[in-house]
């Protein structure tokens, strides 16, 4: 039988088993070049056609090349159907054949998914989330036609229908290859499931994976491979296979956790408890502050440096915790409990990162700090100690108290003051490219936002009496903090309300300054020719678009920091002026919220007098002058993606703060 005589995938198996891979390679060699060309051309042609159609009349005919590409995509769909049939009828021992089939399937899904991603990037209707992204695709199914890109979504629906038409047998084969066989086959099978769930959150597939025991097996295998991951952090590891398989497993688990039912199943299987028991996370490399901003240190070897290898292990774990919290919400006690247990189980590593945190770290370490502070901030609430095992409350309270002290110590280090930004530019960003500077500033602002979020979550109470809050900051406001130099060493300051006021002022100033830069970039992009074929113009347009997107993220985070600092200030003023004034001296001790770990910080015995509150009021009257109030209101109204429901938040808080500092009598 000749290759040209093959009429279907079943004909492959009339040939001797030893020739199956050879035959498949021969057949695929004719198909792969066309596929790769389509990978490159299809998104580009569709994007260019969409851009042209916006400027041209509605009667513009479809370009012949675009029509040909759409027709070719239909042919590829038939080929994808044949690939899936090959996967079904291939034998268990055909690992090498499966590797090629999975690679072909992944290429096809990348084409379809790439088209959808491009269409969604060009729409603005899904850009109204800042901190938590839309993760659950099942909730987004109803808005497919609202965001545009009907054609790309139709292609995805077609792929999902093709996969579902094969029933559980196809998923069973994929899961079987995820748990056994060659490492490369495991990785490709895991990636296929990951990609399928990214296209559509198929609850029946997730339930099948769980009921058949594959999910439990994958989670248990993480702990079994802990030793191999530890050896990855040796100076000269034998190979990197364990790391790559681990990354593939964690990517698939994170994708499962992005749906509500998947996140609940991960909690039932105690996935985060398994991560808590892994020793590899405690093997943090020596934390050295280095004055460079490259993403990773340069290395002539194929094997990345040990810092990069550790981060490749740590970031997927942090991402899985973050995904579960995003999907189930902070009100889910089981999710919060398991995340806190993960953090406390690796408390030494967490403390090392927090203690050494400064704005002058390299990007890799700064990204670590951003991930850890974000997870701590989102898991923080007043009821944490009561959620954990009651018998361990005292010990857990001590650990949480140390975390709180470290987080509050970081707060003044990441203020947006001119002094900090000047030192950052002089000491770290001098020889960096624009892209590296934007990345460094991104993580700097992300950490500042995480610290503000942590403070807000720590004082907020979700009980019936919402006025019962914890007080983190003393009312003393001193200008000395303005003149303190932020260095790599620990910055020891009392946690006063002055830190919040400084961050509020500097974030508003930074927003108004960078808003002008953002508008200038938009004008530069609009001045470029819209229908130019010059490659330099296209490159300049793409660079400006990327810089505008980065600047938008900066402005969003500034608004986020401003809102949270304003809330912190109002909550503390509300307590100090309405509940602390009736007594001459108020001692904070463990009698206030004795069961709450947050009150532990008051063991030193704060003394708050009426004179302190009067001084606070006098200082705030000077700060909240007419000019600053106008800038503050402009921050809320001019946010790049401000929703109508959010625009009144800053105005309402400002009105309450001004009422407190103007009308509450203080002697």
mmCIF file of C-alpha atoms in Angstrom, residues 81-303:
data_model
loop_
_atom_site.group_PDB
_atom_site.id
_atom_site.type_symbol
_atom_site.label_atom_id
_atom_site.label_comp_id
_atom_site.label_asym_id
_atom_site.label_seq_id
_atom_site.Cartn_x
_atom_site.Cartn_y
_atom_site.Cartn_z
ATOM 1 C CA UNK A 81 -11.475 15.556 12.986
ATOM 2 C CA UNK A 82 -9.131 13.021 11.417
ATOM 3 C CA UNK A 83 -6.449 13.762 14.016
ATOM 4 C CA UNK A 84 -8.910 13.020 16.811
ATOM 5 C CA UNK A 85 -9.913 9.784 15.098
ATOM 6 C CA UNK A 86 -6.242 8.808 14.873
ATOM 7 C CA UNK A 87 -5.881 9.465 18.608
ATOM 8 C CA UNK A 88 -8.855 7.224 19.368
ATOM 9 C CA UNK A 89 -7.705 4.227 17.323
ATOM 10 C CA UNK A 90 -4.004 4.481 18.114
ATOM 11 C CA UNK A 91 -2.743 1.833 20.479
ATOM 12 C CA UNK A 92 -1.493 2.345 24.022
ATOM 13 C CA UNK A 93 2.025 1.516 22.885
ATOM 14 C CA UNK A 94 2.034 4.153 20.140
ATOM 15 C CA UNK A 95 3.511 6.874 22.347
ATOM 16 C CA UNK A 96 5.596 8.443 19.584
ATOM 17 C CA UNK A 97 2.593 8.569 17.277
ATOM 18 C CA UNK A 98 0.499 10.122 20.044
ATOM 19 C CA UNK A 99 3.173 12.791 20.574
ATOM 20 C CA UNK A 100 2.852 13.917 16.952
ATOM 21 C CA UNK A 101 -0.937 13.767 17.063
ATOM 22 C CA UNK A 102 -1.117 15.852 20.245
ATOM 23 C CA UNK A 103 1.302 18.387 18.763
ATOM 24 C CA UNK A 104 -0.866 18.647 15.631
ATOM 25 C CA UNK A 105 -4.014 19.072 17.738
ATOM 26 C CA UNK A 106 -2.359 21.793 19.824
ATOM 27 C CA UNK A 107 -1.292 23.653 16.672
ATOM 28 C CA UNK A 108 -4.836 23.597 15.384
ATOM 29 C CA UNK A 109 -6.318 24.809 18.675
ATOM 30 C CA UNK A 110 -3.737 27.592 18.833
ATOM 31 C CA UNK A 111 -4.990 28.857 15.467
ATOM 32 C CA UNK A 112 -8.597 29.019 16.631
ATOM 33 C CA UNK A 113 -7.817 30.382 20.082
ATOM 34 C CA UNK A 114 -5.466 32.977 18.613
ATOM 35 C CA UNK A 115 -8.256 34.331 16.437
ATOM 36 C CA UNK A 116 -10.528 34.679 19.463
ATOM 37 C CA UNK A 117 -7.862 36.391 21.563
ATOM 38 C CA UNK A 118 -7.207 38.905 18.803
ATOM 39 C CA UNK A 119 -10.904 39.730 18.502
ATOM 40 C CA UNK A 120 -11.296 40.177 22.248
ATOM 41 C CA UNK A 121 -8.272 42.462 22.440
ATOM 42 C CA UNK A 122 -9.989 44.800 19.994
ATOM 43 C CA UNK A 123 -13.117 45.132 22.118
ATOM 44 C CA UNK A 124 -13.513 47.318 25.163
ATOM 45 C CA UNK A 125 -16.593 45.755 26.699
ATOM 46 C CA UNK A 126 -14.632 43.267 28.795
ATOM 47 C CA UNK A 127 -12.103 45.715 30.218
ATOM 48 C CA UNK A 128 -14.068 46.746 33.303
ATOM 49 C CA UNK A 129 -12.371 44.315 35.689
ATOM 50 C CA UNK A 130 -9.138 45.341 37.383
ATOM 51 C CA UNK A 131 -8.113 43.007 40.138
ATOM 52 C CA UNK A 132 -10.074 39.837 39.417
ATOM 53 C CA UNK A 133 -10.359 38.721 35.793
ATOM 54 C CA UNK A 134 -13.303 36.842 34.315
ATOM 55 C CA UNK A 135 -12.037 33.329 34.820
ATOM 56 C CA UNK A 136 -15.099 31.159 34.516
ATOM 57 C CA UNK A 137 -15.793 30.702 30.806
ATOM 58 C CA UNK A 138 -19.130 29.087 31.631
ATOM 59 C CA UNK A 139 -20.387 32.422 32.955
ATOM 60 C CA UNK A 140 -19.214 34.182 29.804
ATOM 61 C CA UNK A 141 -21.032 31.916 27.373
ATOM 62 C CA UNK A 142 -24.058 34.184 27.303
ATOM 63 C CA UNK A 143 -22.085 37.215 26.187
ATOM 64 C CA UNK A 144 -20.311 35.603 23.237
ATOM 65 C CA UNK A 145 -22.049 37.815 20.725
ATOM 66 C CA UNK A 146 -21.805 40.929 22.882
ATOM 67 C CA UNK A 147 -18.041 41.226 22.623
ATOM 68 C CA UNK A 148 -17.831 40.803 18.871
ATOM 69 C CA UNK A 149 -15.734 38.328 16.989
ATOM 70 C CA UNK A 150 -18.684 36.089 16.100
ATOM 71 C CA UNK A 151 -16.611 34.251 13.513
ATOM 72 C CA UNK A 152 -13.819 33.327 15.903
ATOM 73 C CA UNK A 153 -16.300 32.242 18.557
ATOM 74 C CA UNK A 154 -18.122 30.128 15.989
ATOM 75 C CA UNK A 155 -14.843 28.364 15.237
ATOM 76 C CA UNK A 156 -14.366 27.654 18.938
ATOM 77 C CA UNK A 157 -17.897 26.305 19.255
ATOM 78 C CA UNK A 158 -17.183 24.041 16.304
ATOM 79 C CA UNK A 159 -14.042 22.673 17.980
ATOM 80 C CA UNK A 160 -15.917 22.065 21.227
ATOM 81 C CA UNK A 161 -18.697 20.245 19.373
ATOM 82 C CA UNK A 162 -16.160 18.060 17.561
ATOM 83 C CA UNK A 163 -14.472 17.116 20.837
ATOM 84 C CA UNK A 164 -17.762 16.436 22.600
ATOM 85 C CA UNK A 165 -18.932 14.272 19.707
ATOM 86 C CA UNK A 166 -16.249 11.725 20.604
ATOM 87 C CA UNK A 167 -17.676 11.351 24.114
ATOM 88 C CA UNK A 168 -15.731 10.274 27.184
ATOM 89 C CA UNK A 169 -13.389 7.963 25.297
ATOM 90 C CA UNK A 170 -11.264 10.808 23.929
ATOM 91 C CA UNK A 171 -10.973 12.496 27.341
ATOM 92 C CA UNK A 172 -10.143 9.134 28.907
ATOM 93 C CA UNK A 173 -7.259 8.640 26.454
ATOM 94 C CA UNK A 174 -5.973 12.157 27.127
ATOM 95 C CA UNK A 175 -6.167 11.656 30.891
ATOM 96 C CA UNK A 176 -4.480 8.259 30.649
ATOM 97 C CA UNK A 177 -1.557 9.850 28.822
ATOM 98 C CA UNK A 178 -1.465 12.630 31.438
ATOM 99 C CA UNK A 179 -0.760 10.113 34.171
ATOM 100 C CA UNK A 180 1.615 7.683 32.480
ATOM 101 C CA UNK A 181 3.999 7.181 29.609
ATOM 102 C CA UNK A 182 6.741 9.398 28.246
ATOM 103 C CA UNK A 183 7.208 12.799 29.875
ATOM 104 C CA UNK A 184 6.777 14.643 26.582
ATOM 105 C CA UNK A 185 3.531 12.763 25.980
ATOM 106 C CA UNK A 186 2.324 13.733 29.469
ATOM 107 C CA UNK A 187 3.081 17.389 28.822
ATOM 108 C CA UNK A 188 1.314 17.455 25.458
ATOM 109 C CA UNK A 189 -1.763 15.633 26.779
ATOM 110 C CA UNK A 190 -1.953 18.028 29.741
ATOM 111 C CA UNK A 191 -1.613 20.976 27.362
ATOM 112 C CA UNK A 192 -4.417 19.638 25.150
ATOM 113 C CA UNK A 193 -6.815 19.417 28.103
ATOM 114 C CA UNK A 194 -5.683 22.850 29.278
ATOM 115 C CA UNK A 195 -6.385 24.334 25.852
ATOM 116 C CA UNK A 196 -9.786 22.649 25.568
ATOM 117 C CA UNK A 197 -10.874 23.997 28.956
ATOM 118 C CA UNK A 198 -9.568 27.429 28.003
ATOM 119 C CA UNK A 199 -11.799 27.424 24.930
ATOM 120 C CA UNK A 200 -14.853 26.361 26.892
ATOM 121 C CA UNK A 201 -15.292 25.488 30.548
ATOM 122 C CA UNK A 202 -16.778 22.042 29.973
ATOM 123 C CA UNK A 203 -18.179 21.020 33.351
ATOM 124 C CA UNK A 204 -18.839 17.467 32.167
ATOM 125 C CA UNK A 205 -15.163 17.037 31.254
ATOM 126 C CA UNK A 206 -14.022 18.328 34.651
ATOM 127 C CA UNK A 207 -16.458 16.007 36.436
ATOM 128 C CA UNK A 208 -15.276 13.069 34.326
ATOM 129 C CA UNK A 209 -11.636 13.769 35.221
ATOM 130 C CA UNK A 210 -12.566 13.861 38.897
ATOM 131 C CA UNK A 211 -14.882 10.817 38.971
ATOM 132 C CA UNK A 212 -12.374 8.581 37.189
ATOM 133 C CA UNK A 213 -9.705 9.477 39.778
ATOM 134 C CA UNK A 214 -7.406 11.270 37.348
ATOM 135 C CA UNK A 215 -7.637 14.561 39.248
ATOM 136 C CA UNK A 216 -6.724 12.914 42.546
ATOM 137 C CA UNK A 217 -3.842 11.080 40.865
ATOM 138 C CA UNK A 218 -2.452 14.294 39.380
ATOM 139 C CA UNK A 219 -2.605 16.094 42.718
ATOM 140 C CA UNK A 220 -0.947 13.214 44.581
ATOM 141 C CA UNK A 221 1.784 13.024 41.943
ATOM 142 C CA UNK A 222 2.854 16.565 42.839
ATOM 143 C CA UNK A 223 3.857 15.434 46.323
ATOM 144 C CA UNK A 224 5.492 12.269 44.991
ATOM 145 C CA UNK A 225 7.686 14.338 42.677
ATOM 146 C CA UNK A 226 8.659 16.792 45.420
ATOM 147 C CA UNK A 227 12.103 15.207 45.709
ATOM 148 C CA UNK A 228 12.725 15.529 41.973
ATOM 149 C CA UNK A 229 11.764 19.200 42.117
ATOM 150 C CA UNK A 230 14.147 19.727 45.036
ATOM 151 C CA UNK A 231 16.956 18.284 42.922
ATOM 152 C CA UNK A 232 16.055 20.757 40.169
ATOM 153 C CA UNK A 233 17.407 23.451 42.511
ATOM 154 C CA UNK A 234 20.849 21.831 42.687
ATOM 155 C CA UNK A 235 23.718 23.827 41.232
ATOM 156 C CA UNK A 236 23.986 21.349 38.355
ATOM 157 C CA UNK A 237 20.690 19.449 37.934
ATOM 158 C CA UNK A 238 20.777 16.298 35.825
ATOM 159 C CA UNK A 239 17.815 17.355 33.680
ATOM 160 C CA UNK A 240 14.791 19.646 33.725
ATOM 161 C CA UNK A 241 12.078 17.119 32.843
ATOM 162 C CA UNK A 242 10.486 17.123 36.309
ATOM 163 C CA UNK A 243 10.134 20.913 36.185
ATOM 164 C CA UNK A 244 8.479 20.942 32.767
ATOM 165 C CA UNK A 245 6.006 18.203 33.716
ATOM 166 C CA UNK A 246 5.243 20.052 36.977
ATOM 167 C CA UNK A 247 4.518 23.270 35.068
ATOM 168 C CA UNK A 248 2.171 21.424 32.713
ATOM 169 C CA UNK A 249 0.297 19.827 35.618
ATOM 170 C CA UNK A 250 -0.071 23.124 37.459
ATOM 171 C CA UNK A 251 -1.265 24.888 34.303
ATOM 172 C CA UNK A 252 -3.995 22.285 33.853
ATOM 173 C CA UNK A 253 -4.999 22.426 37.544
ATOM 174 C CA UNK A 254 -5.189 26.215 37.360
ATOM 175 C CA UNK A 255 -7.396 25.939 34.285
ATOM 176 C CA UNK A 256 -9.679 23.515 36.130
ATOM 177 C CA UNK A 257 -9.766 25.907 39.080
ATOM 178 C CA UNK A 258 -10.932 28.752 36.849
ATOM 179 C CA UNK A 259 -14.451 27.265 36.798
ATOM 180 C CA UNK A 260 -16.615 27.158 39.898
ATOM 181 C CA UNK A 261 -17.135 23.407 39.914
ATOM 182 C CA UNK A 262 -13.438 22.832 39.212
ATOM 183 C CA UNK A 263 -12.318 25.043 42.094
ATOM 184 C CA UNK A 264 -14.628 23.200 44.484
ATOM 185 C CA UNK A 265 -13.262 19.843 43.309
ATOM 186 C CA UNK A 266 -9.695 21.042 43.871
ATOM 187 C CA UNK A 267 -10.590 22.013 47.429
ATOM 188 C CA UNK A 268 -12.272 18.637 47.992
ATOM 189 C CA UNK A 269 -9.124 16.881 46.783
ATOM 190 C CA UNK A 270 -7.087 19.174 49.091
ATOM 191 C CA UNK A 271 -4.816 20.369 46.311
ATOM 192 C CA UNK A 272 -3.558 23.314 48.360
ATOM 193 C CA UNK A 273 -2.808 21.027 51.305
ATOM 194 C CA UNK A 274 -0.581 18.970 49.003
ATOM 195 C CA UNK A 275 1.259 22.139 48.004
ATOM 196 C CA UNK A 276 1.567 23.035 51.678
ATOM 197 C CA UNK A 277 3.364 19.741 52.304
ATOM 198 C CA UNK A 278 5.932 20.161 49.525
ATOM 199 C CA UNK A 279 9.438 20.974 50.757
ATOM 200 C CA UNK A 280 10.647 22.521 47.518
ATOM 201 C CA UNK A 281 8.996 25.868 48.322
ATOM 202 C CA UNK A 282 11.157 26.201 51.443
ATOM 203 C CA UNK A 283 14.378 26.041 49.393
ATOM 204 C CA UNK A 284 14.429 29.722 48.485
ATOM 205 C CA UNK A 285 17.834 30.790 47.107
ATOM 206 C CA UNK A 286 19.871 33.380 48.984
ATOM 207 C CA UNK A 287 18.021 36.674 48.755
ATOM 208 C CA UNK A 288 20.445 39.211 47.355
ATOM 209 C CA UNK A 289 19.490 42.743 46.418
ATOM 210 C CA UNK A 290 20.935 43.380 42.982
ATOM 211 C CA UNK A 291 20.884 46.714 41.224
ATOM 212 C CA UNK A 292 19.787 45.546 37.814
ATOM 213 C CA UNK A 293 16.431 45.133 36.209
ATOM 214 C CA UNK A 294 16.797 42.301 33.739
ATOM 215 C CA UNK A 295 14.025 39.761 33.866
ATOM 216 C CA UNK A 296 16.479 37.012 34.724
ATOM 217 C CA UNK A 297 20.247 37.067 35.154
ATOM 218 C CA UNK A 298 22.092 36.274 31.963
ATOM 219 C CA UNK A 299 23.511 32.794 31.691
ATOM 220 C CA UNK A 300 25.453 31.097 28.926
ATOM 221 C CA UNK A 301 24.093 27.684 29.932
ATOM 222 C CA UNK A 302 20.859 26.163 28.647
ATOM 223 C CA UNK A 303 19.845 25.583 32.275
#
